[in-house]
């Protein structure tokens, strides 16, 4: 059985790219601890030789041809797919500088 | 305002000139605008009224005053759309601050099919953030209130859909169901909710929570309308590779024929002993057992069945669903869509940038991302994610064994009626256990419904849960029609 403590929550939050304050960490230590304690009952189930069920469907998934679809332009003549971008520059997604 | 039980009645009113798509749409907006339920996040009033006006004109000029039922089975019908489904040019928030400003550039297939059939989308309905919750207390846009008991929750996560339909703010609504998010609010709000077989309805344009479980479905005032909406939406979609090629039946016809002479003769009804456990509210148990007795009187064969892995359902779900969620929600990186706070642009590294962006997630969403990331992380994957997948397989086999003997399985939808706002909000595990009876069908990908069968002494609705084998919507709807007919006779 896993012990859920502050160090574990901090580590997993870092992996999840989430910034938590001390109050949040304390709350998650408690609530995630409770939930994982409940989840631990799965160890009682004999699953030897059972293939995990990962997908919701049995059919073989079909792939579409790898072709770009035109999403069209907005009223200003810019690509419509950019309408939801947080920031746009020269008809592209603007991101912060990554390499100094 | 005149209330209608079925879309068929509304179409009759259009034919006779008693109502028009425009008058009906205006009436529903009046209802919405005078309501205090917080069921809606965004209204599409101009868009909807324009559609309604043109449908009203076409009814006279193109269709000779008669609704073109076969080509447009939802002609002029005002609908509500859970705000986790995209509509081109309309804000789609998933009830999260993360998507507060997101305007989708495309329309979900399910919504598109409803609108092509003549449906009018009035707006976007409130929900638990990213559909994560059982009470609608996790919305960044405020709690949705129960339609008749404002101190209580409507159930979640499709709480806005449940309240809006029950409170007469739209004819029918779309919900989504990952572990019970259609069936639970349908039960709490006293309406019909249907989750079809996984793969029946395209998830294209549905903001993903747990992709192997998520399904779209209707929430309506009658079984017939649920059948109609499902039938319109179901079927292969090249844009969702998990949609099934299984043929879609004429489910409306099945419901109408059954309703014309409802009988339970020949119906084999399974009653799983694991679903009638201590801890179920006595009035819920009595309403559901009462309906089982009525089904027997009407000729059904009642067969005790066993689903031995039920007790592990919540544990399994809260590994599988959160693992998928942690992966799905990694896309909220502030680059292509969503809110990008100013401080993110001042971050010193990409990791810092993501953290500033992802501070927009609410507490429950963060909890599930952390749980899921943990279950998938190195050293824990086998003990959690793999193990849960194995138990999930056993749960599916439980159903396959039970369905060798019966046509449908029945149970309560939830152990209680609608609980009070705040009652479970501080205890996530207690909240998760609300879904104990709806999760197994989700894990196995089975079609399932909630049909109202009574009320407790406080007037809170009780739903009966019906589950059928994969792609056997016909059996499910037949049984649901009989249950609905018995419940209505009892109530009248």
XYZ file of C-alpha atoms in Angstrom:
592
model
C 0.000 0.000 0.000
C 1.342 3.382 -0.984
C 1.800 6.108 1.585
C 0.517 9.388 0.219
C 2.594 12.208 1.687
C 3.574 15.724 0.789
C 6.688 14.626 -1.116
C 4.677 12.300 -3.362
C 2.057 14.947 -4.161
C 4.784 17.510 -4.902
C 6.568 15.069 -7.199
C 3.423 14.086 -9.119
C 2.296 17.727 -9.344
C 5.644 18.538 -10.931
C 5.177 15.687 -13.455
C 1.686 17.073 -14.157
C 3.006 20.636 -14.601
C 0.728 21.875 -11.836
C 1.712 24.495 -9.303
C 0.104 23.852 -5.905
C 0.082 25.955 -2.773
C 0.554 24.458 0.707
C -3.175 24.317 1.445
C -3.832 22.468 -1.817
C -1.027 20.013 -1.085
C -2.435 19.281 2.375
C -5.906 18.738 0.920
C -4.621 16.413 -1.817
C -2.522 14.406 0.646
C -5.759 13.695 2.513
C -8.214 13.207 -0.370
C -5.866 11.330 -2.714
C -4.749 9.233 0.263
C -8.412 8.283 0.904
C -9.033 7.503 -2.747
C -5.910 5.350 -3.152
C -6.804 3.484 0.018
C -10.138 2.657 -1.610
C -8.337 1.730 -4.856
C -6.050 -0.649 -2.954
C -8.928 -3.113 -2.673
C -8.217 -4.007 -6.316
C -5.294 -6.060 -5.027
C -7.873 -8.564 -3.669
C -8.993 -9.433 -7.189
C -7.297 -12.384 -8.827
C -6.343 -11.094 -12.276
C -3.804 -13.695 -13.202
C -3.744 -14.186 -16.959
C -6.421 -11.516 -17.575
C -5.707 -9.272 -20.539
C -6.286 -5.619 -19.524
C -9.219 -3.936 -21.237
C -7.869 -0.687 -22.587
C -10.237 0.303 -25.383
C -13.969 0.850 -25.466
C -14.443 -0.881 -28.817
C -13.758 -4.307 -30.268
C -13.707 -3.234 -33.911
C -10.368 -2.526 -35.519
C -9.979 1.224 -35.616
C -10.047 2.748 -39.076
C -7.572 5.411 -40.020
C -8.422 8.333 -42.242
C -6.126 9.163 -45.139
C -3.463 11.553 -43.878
C -4.745 14.568 -45.748
C -4.928 18.148 -44.543
C -8.463 19.561 -44.409
C -9.032 23.217 -45.116
C -10.724 24.868 -42.149
C -11.343 28.025 -44.138
C -10.741 31.670 -43.311
C -12.390 33.982 -40.814
C -14.064 37.306 -41.682
C -10.682 39.075 -41.661
C -9.191 36.530 -44.071
C -7.027 34.772 -41.453
C -7.031 30.960 -41.087
C -10.104 30.057 -39.046
C -8.222 27.505 -36.973
C -6.342 30.417 -35.375
C -9.587 31.926 -34.042
C -9.043 30.098 -30.761
C -5.327 30.803 -30.379
C -4.303 32.717 -27.252
C -1.953 34.873 -29.337
C -1.433 35.075 -33.082
C 1.410 36.456 -35.162
C 1.794 36.327 -38.959
C -1.019 33.741 -39.277
C 0.684 31.441 -36.782
C 0.417 30.543 -33.103
C 2.580 32.910 -31.094
C 4.493 31.216 -28.259
C 6.964 32.566 -25.734
C 10.647 32.469 -26.574
C 11.972 28.991 -25.735
C 15.660 29.290 -26.654
C 17.401 32.286 -25.079
C -46.452 28.178 -21.358
C -47.795 24.954 -22.823
C -45.566 22.011 -21.945
C -45.181 19.072 -24.261
C -44.178 15.558 -23.375
C -42.925 14.540 -26.779
C -41.531 16.019 -29.947
C -44.398 14.306 -31.727
C -46.886 16.508 -29.796
C -44.918 19.621 -30.731
C -44.966 18.678 -34.392
C -48.733 18.192 -34.180
C -48.972 21.705 -32.691
C -46.878 23.066 -35.597
C -49.150 21.286 -38.109
C -52.304 22.731 -36.562
C -50.814 26.224 -36.287
C -51.075 26.290 -32.480
C -47.347 26.919 -32.269
C -44.454 27.598 -34.607
C -40.702 27.023 -34.344
C -40.366 30.779 -33.722
C -43.080 31.080 -31.049
C -41.756 28.001 -29.281
C -38.152 29.229 -29.372
C -39.226 32.607 -27.988
C -41.212 30.888 -25.232
C -38.190 28.827 -24.186
C -35.935 31.887 -24.088
C -38.498 33.570 -21.799
C -38.356 30.544 -19.511
C -34.558 30.568 -19.526
C -34.246 34.287 -18.913
C -36.620 34.266 -15.964
C -34.937 31.272 -14.311
C -32.464 31.293 -11.414
C -31.113 27.780 -11.948
C -27.759 28.730 -13.589
C -28.332 25.939 -16.077
C -26.829 27.827 -19.025
C -23.349 29.212 -19.601
C -23.800 30.779 -23.055
C -27.011 31.520 -24.956
C -27.071 31.613 -28.765
C -30.165 33.770 -28.965
C -29.602 35.557 -32.292
C -28.434 32.391 -33.991
C -31.380 30.377 -32.625
C -34.040 32.987 -33.418
C -32.736 33.351 -36.958
C -32.899 29.572 -37.439
C -36.387 29.463 -35.898
C -37.616 32.259 -38.137
C -36.380 30.604 -41.287
C -37.842 27.228 -40.248
C -41.169 28.938 -39.535
C -41.216 30.567 -42.963
C -40.163 27.359 -44.717
C -42.900 25.445 -42.939
C -45.478 27.560 -44.785
C -43.683 28.259 -48.044
C -41.882 24.969 -48.682
C -43.720 22.324 -46.705
C -47.379 23.396 -47.041
C -47.729 23.907 -43.284
C -46.902 20.276 -42.464
C -43.725 19.345 -40.621
C -41.420 17.314 -42.906
C -41.039 14.609 -40.267
C -39.167 12.047 -42.302
C -36.517 14.372 -43.748
C -36.298 16.617 -40.648
C -37.365 14.621 -37.578
C -36.344 17.477 -35.244
C -37.894 20.274 -37.276
C -38.050 23.445 -35.174
C -37.246 21.702 -31.885
C -35.397 23.911 -29.330
C -32.484 22.025 -27.789
C -29.804 22.592 -25.167
C -26.202 21.499 -25.710
C -23.887 20.551 -22.863
C -20.990 22.989 -22.995
C -18.474 20.260 -23.640
C -19.566 19.936 -27.273
C -18.284 22.388 -29.847
C -20.353 24.607 -32.116
C -18.686 26.624 -34.872
C -18.342 30.248 -33.798
C -19.818 29.656 -30.327
C -17.906 29.844 -27.042
C -17.251 26.373 -25.577
C -15.947 26.445 -22.009
C -16.314 22.902 -20.571
C -17.229 24.978 -17.465
C -13.530 25.704 -17.002
C -11.696 28.991 -16.683
C -9.103 27.336 -18.915
C -11.464 27.689 -21.880
C -13.214 30.897 -20.818
C -12.427 32.604 -24.120
C -12.393 29.539 -26.402
C -14.532 29.962 -29.508
C -14.641 26.688 -31.394
C -13.909 26.786 -35.129
C -15.917 23.613 -35.826
C -19.128 21.825 -34.819
C -19.369 18.470 -33.042
C -20.833 15.744 -35.271
C -23.631 15.017 -32.766
C -24.747 18.667 -32.725
C -24.347 18.961 -36.482
C -26.612 15.956 -37.057
C -29.292 17.354 -34.716
C -29.211 20.723 -36.469
C -29.350 19.142 -39.926
C -32.459 17.307 -38.742
C -34.034 20.692 -37.975
C -33.053 21.087 -34.304
C -32.433 24.590 -32.938
C -29.600 24.979 -30.410
C -30.636 27.555 -27.798
C -27.253 27.614 -26.107
C -24.643 25.857 -24.034
C -25.501 24.147 -20.760
C -23.599 24.240 -17.491
C -21.751 21.156 -16.176
C -19.016 20.085 -13.801
C -15.664 21.349 -15.072
C -14.518 19.047 -17.906
C -17.476 16.790 -16.979
C -15.729 15.762 -13.753
C -18.277 15.545 -10.978
C -21.551 14.089 -9.777
C -23.268 17.208 -8.415
C -22.482 20.125 -10.736
C -20.703 21.837 -7.845
C -17.421 21.877 -9.788
C -18.360 24.436 -12.441
C -16.284 27.607 -12.796
C -19.587 29.296 -13.714
C -21.503 28.465 -10.538
C -23.587 25.541 -9.283
C -26.610 24.462 -11.239
C -29.617 24.218 -8.945
C -32.012 21.290 -8.849
C -35.128 22.061 -10.944
C -37.624 21.829 -8.066
C -35.543 21.849 -4.844
C -33.111 24.795 -5.008
C -31.153 23.666 -1.935
C -30.230 20.433 -3.741
C -27.915 19.410 -6.554
C -29.238 18.358 -9.968
C -26.623 15.595 -10.207
C -23.640 15.747 -12.521
C -21.868 16.153 -14.587
C -24.676 17.004 -17.061
C -26.500 19.001 -14.373
C -27.381 21.936 -16.620
C -28.922 19.505 -19.116
C -30.948 17.774 -16.386
C -32.304 20.978 -14.894
C -32.970 22.702 -18.230
C -35.095 19.821 -19.549
C -36.924 19.247 -16.257
C -37.589 22.976 -15.738
C -38.998 23.398 -19.259
C -36.124 25.502 -20.628
C -35.650 23.341 -23.730
C -37.395 20.330 -25.226
C -34.389 18.040 -24.937
C -30.692 18.360 -24.225
C -27.440 16.653 -24.979
C -25.415 15.292 -22.127
C -22.233 13.267 -21.996
C -21.678 10.226 -19.821
C -18.304 8.873 -18.710
C -19.289 7.121 -15.471
C -22.938 8.138 -15.116
C -23.012 11.820 -16.065
C -26.237 11.502 -18.094
C -28.033 8.908 -16.001
C -27.430 10.432 -12.566
C -28.767 13.939 -13.338
C -31.648 12.378 -15.287
C -32.545 10.378 -12.170
C -32.173 13.336 -9.791
C -34.147 15.694 -12.060
C -36.923 13.220 -12.958
C -36.331 12.934 -16.711
C -35.160 10.257 -19.150
C -31.424 9.948 -19.809
C -29.805 7.571 -22.268
C -26.197 6.589 -22.706
C -25.964 4.527 -25.878
C -23.359 1.830 -26.503
C -19.804 3.158 -26.570
C -19.062 3.865 -30.234
C -22.667 4.551 -31.285
C -22.361 8.337 -31.418
C -19.354 10.194 -32.730
C -17.261 12.007 -30.133
C -15.852 14.387 -32.743
C -16.138 17.824 -31.156
C -16.621 16.459 -27.637
C -13.996 17.839 -25.279
C -12.350 14.645 -24.049
C -12.353 13.474 -20.432
C -11.734 9.700 -20.593
C -11.767 8.611 -24.213
C -12.462 4.889 -23.726
C -15.575 5.739 -21.687
C -16.991 9.078 -22.928
C -20.320 8.857 -24.756
C -22.803 11.508 -25.863
C -26.508 10.907 -25.288
C -29.903 12.566 -24.990
C -31.751 13.827 -21.901
C -35.467 14.124 -22.604
C -38.970 14.114 -21.159
C -39.910 10.796 -22.775
C -38.371 7.516 -23.889
C -39.662 8.207 -27.411
C -37.677 11.460 -27.647
C -34.545 9.758 -26.318
C -34.914 7.137 -29.068
C -35.413 9.849 -31.688
C -32.375 11.928 -30.719
C -30.172 8.848 -30.483
C -31.318 7.636 -33.854
C -30.524 11.005 -35.450
C -27.045 11.193 -33.898
C -25.896 7.565 -34.120
C -23.807 5.965 -36.827
C -20.404 5.878 -38.391
C -18.433 9.132 -38.570
C -15.121 9.178 -40.456
C -13.967 11.860 -37.993
C -14.139 9.513 -34.990
C -12.345 6.226 -35.580
C -14.113 4.651 -32.576
C -17.599 5.037 -34.057
C -19.113 1.694 -34.882
C -20.291 0.440 -38.252
C -23.089 -1.460 -36.485
C -26.372 -0.555 -38.282
C -28.653 1.939 -36.504
C -32.213 0.666 -36.062
C -35.551 2.441 -36.337
C -35.683 2.948 -32.588
C -38.586 5.409 -32.673
C -40.709 2.786 -34.401
C -39.724 0.252 -31.728
C -40.799 2.640 -28.966
C -44.078 3.588 -30.636
C -45.033 -0.023 -31.320
C -44.201 -0.998 -27.763
C -46.073 2.003 -26.323
C -49.178 1.147 -28.374
C -49.602 -2.098 -26.399
C -47.056 -2.135 -23.573
C -46.423 -5.581 -22.221
C -43.564 -7.154 -20.350
C -44.452 -10.614 -21.631
C -41.366 -12.399 -22.901
C -39.018 -9.875 -21.282
C -36.288 -11.400 -19.139
C -35.232 -8.918 -16.492
C -32.034 -9.476 -14.530
C -31.791 -8.197 -10.973
C -28.181 -8.160 -9.743
C -27.904 -8.877 -6.051
C -24.801 -6.664 -5.793
C -26.898 -3.601 -6.697
C -29.363 -4.012 -3.840
C -27.009 -3.543 -0.937
C -27.118 -1.870 2.451
C -26.759 1.854 2.151
C -29.435 2.306 -0.499
C -32.071 4.757 0.641
C -35.198 2.816 1.667
C -37.519 4.836 -0.554
C -35.231 4.379 -3.574
C -35.144 0.636 -2.974
C -38.883 0.443 -2.543
C -39.607 2.423 -5.751
C -37.275 0.248 -7.823
C -38.429 -3.026 -6.258
C -42.028 -1.865 -6.740
C -41.368 -1.424 -10.452
C -39.727 -4.848 -10.656
C -42.864 -6.345 -9.069
C -45.053 -4.521 -11.604
C -42.931 -5.814 -14.456
C -43.453 -9.314 -13.105
C -47.218 -8.752 -12.910
C -47.114 -7.632 -16.535
C -45.532 -10.904 -17.568
C -41.788 -10.308 -17.272
C -39.588 -13.099 -16.049
C -37.483 -11.789 -13.159
C -34.112 -13.525 -12.952
C -31.616 -13.034 -10.110
C -28.163 -12.450 -11.608
C -24.738 -11.765 -10.196
C -22.170 -9.158 -11.196
C -19.472 -10.152 -8.726
C -16.974 -7.364 -9.476
C -19.416 -4.521 -8.819
C -17.808 -3.664 -5.493
C -14.586 -2.830 -7.338
C -16.275 -0.553 -9.898
C -15.510 2.796 -8.292
C -11.896 1.812 -7.584
C -11.422 0.640 -11.168
C -13.054 3.714 -12.621
C -11.012 6.135 -10.547
C -7.848 4.641 -11.954
C -8.895 4.237 -15.599
C -10.822 7.502 -15.995
C -8.267 9.703 -14.255
C -5.374 8.117 -16.147
C -7.038 8.897 -19.447
C -7.953 12.362 -18.172
C -4.397 13.207 -17.161
C -3.301 12.355 -20.677
C -6.197 14.152 -22.413
C -5.813 17.295 -20.321
C -2.112 17.595 -21.094
C -3.215 19.434 -24.249
C -4.068 22.507 -22.165
C -0.664 24.047 -22.551
C -1.657 27.597 -23.443
C -0.237 27.347 -26.949
C -3.057 26.523 -29.366
C -6.200 27.390 -27.420
C -7.481 28.435 -24.047
C -6.566 31.191 -21.694
C -2.943 32.334 -21.461
C -2.476 34.514 -18.386
C -0.128 37.480 -18.633
C 2.257 36.065 -16.019
C 2.764 32.992 -18.216
C 4.482 35.126 -20.826
C 6.950 36.235 -18.184
C 7.844 32.663 -17.179
C 11.519 31.757 -17.356
C 11.106 28.269 -18.831
C 8.519 26.186 -20.715
C 7.801 24.223 -17.499
C 7.046 27.484 -15.664
C 4.928 28.662 -18.604
C 2.774 25.516 -18.458
C 2.328 25.807 -14.696
C 1.072 29.388 -14.984
C -1.370 28.378 -17.720
C -2.560 25.262 -15.899
C -3.335 27.257 -12.735
C -6.670 27.844 -14.492
C -7.839 24.296 -13.686
C -10.245 23.933 -10.762
C -9.548 21.835 -7.655
C -11.322 18.641 -8.758
C -9.697 18.667 -12.187
C -6.271 19.089 -10.619
C -7.016 16.240 -8.207
C -7.831 13.914 -11.095
C -4.807 14.973 -13.140
C -2.569 14.237 -10.146
C -4.234 10.867 -9.502
C -3.995 9.906 -13.157
C -0.401 11.017 -13.523
C 0.408 8.974 -10.432
C -1.359 5.847 -11.761
C 0.584 6.084 -15.019
C 3.929 6.984 -13.489
C 6.989 4.788 -13.485
C 6.883 2.178 -10.740
C 3.094 2.403 -10.216
C 1.729 1.688 -13.701
C 1.387 -2.090 -13.269
C -0.110 -1.919 -9.793
C -2.689 0.697 -10.757
C -3.396 1.282 -14.452
C -2.704 -2.255 -15.666
C -4.470 -3.841 -12.702
C -7.543 -1.634 -13.179
C -7.661 -2.584 -16.875
C -7.683 -6.254 -15.866
C -10.516 -5.761 -13.381
C -12.347 -3.782 -16.059
C -12.151 -6.848 -18.325
C -13.613 -8.992 -15.526
C -16.452 -6.508 -15.043
C -17.238 -6.750 -18.734
C -17.215 -10.554 -18.514
C -19.631 -10.371 -15.559
C -22.126 -8.627 -17.826
C -21.529 -11.043 -20.710
C -22.306 -13.945 -18.389
C -25.419 -12.286 -16.983
C -26.731 -11.422 -20.447
C -26.680 -15.116 -21.378
C -29.779 -15.364 -19.178
C -31.541 -12.009 -19.499
C -32.472 -9.226 -21.963
C -31.931 -6.278 -19.641
C -30.558 -5.670 -16.163
C -32.290 -3.250 -13.793
C -31.185 -1.452 -10.650
C -31.458 1.942 -8.971
C -29.521 4.680 -10.799
C -28.051 5.949 -7.548
C -28.245 4.943 -3.884
C -30.079 8.159 -2.956
C -32.240 10.922 -4.380
C -30.748 14.396 -5.022
C -28.603 15.385 -2.062
C -28.094 18.827 -0.585
C -25.633 21.335 -2.023
C -22.411 21.027 -0.042
C -23.351 17.670 1.501
C -20.574 15.704 -0.212
C -18.421 18.500 -1.618
C -15.762 18.153 1.068
C -15.388 14.404 0.699
C -14.384 13.405 -2.853
C -14.487 9.658 -2.143
C -18.088 9.884 -0.863
C -18.977 11.871 -3.978
C -17.357 9.232 -6.217
C -19.394 6.469 -4.546
C -22.582 8.173 -5.813
C -21.772 6.620 -9.196
C -21.416 3.041 -7.964
C -24.364 1.707 -10.007
C -23.719 3.654 -13.211
C -19.973 3.049 -13.527
C -20.042 -0.694 -14.376
C -22.079 -0.215 -17.591
C -19.665 2.549 -18.596
C -16.650 0.348 -17.965
C -18.164 -2.366 -20.167
C -19.308 0.104 -22.869
C -22.965 -0.943 -22.539
C -26.080 1.044 -23.428
C -27.997 2.159 -20.339
C -30.852 4.466 -19.360
C -32.460 6.207 -16.460
C -36.265 6.257 -16.454
C -38.277 7.998 -13.688
C -40.243 5.527 -11.561
C -41.326 7.540 -8.540
C -40.575 10.139 -5.905
C -39.562 10.047 -2.266
C -41.606 11.689 0.512
C -39.946 15.028 -0.242
C -40.967 14.909 -3.881
C -37.464 14.075 -5.124
C -37.331 11.878 -8.210
C -36.161 8.287 -8.304
C -34.845 6.756 -11.514
C -34.680 3.120 -12.556
C -31.489 2.087 -14.271
C -31.772 -0.247 -17.264
C -28.739 -1.836 -18.924
C -28.668 -3.882 -22.152
C -25.984 -5.815 -24.052
C -23.728 -3.932 -26.472
C -25.554 -2.504 -29.492
C -28.893 -3.782 -28.181
C -30.481 -0.322 -27.899
C -33.661 -1.868 -29.245
C -34.024 -4.155 -26.211
C -33.146 -1.291 -23.893
C -35.739 1.053 -25.385
C -38.450 -1.615 -25.435
C -37.967 -2.293 -21.733
C -37.729 1.429 -20.954
C -41.013 2.049 -22.785
C -42.776 -0.568 -20.678
C -41.310 0.890 -17.468
C -42.354 4.403 -18.516
C -45.903 3.230 -19.277
C -46.254 1.490 -15.899
C -44.786 4.495 -14.029
C -47.174 6.893 -15.755
C -50.202 4.731 -15.055
C -49.206 4.628 -11.402
C -48.758 8.383 -11.270
C -52.033 9.249 -12.987
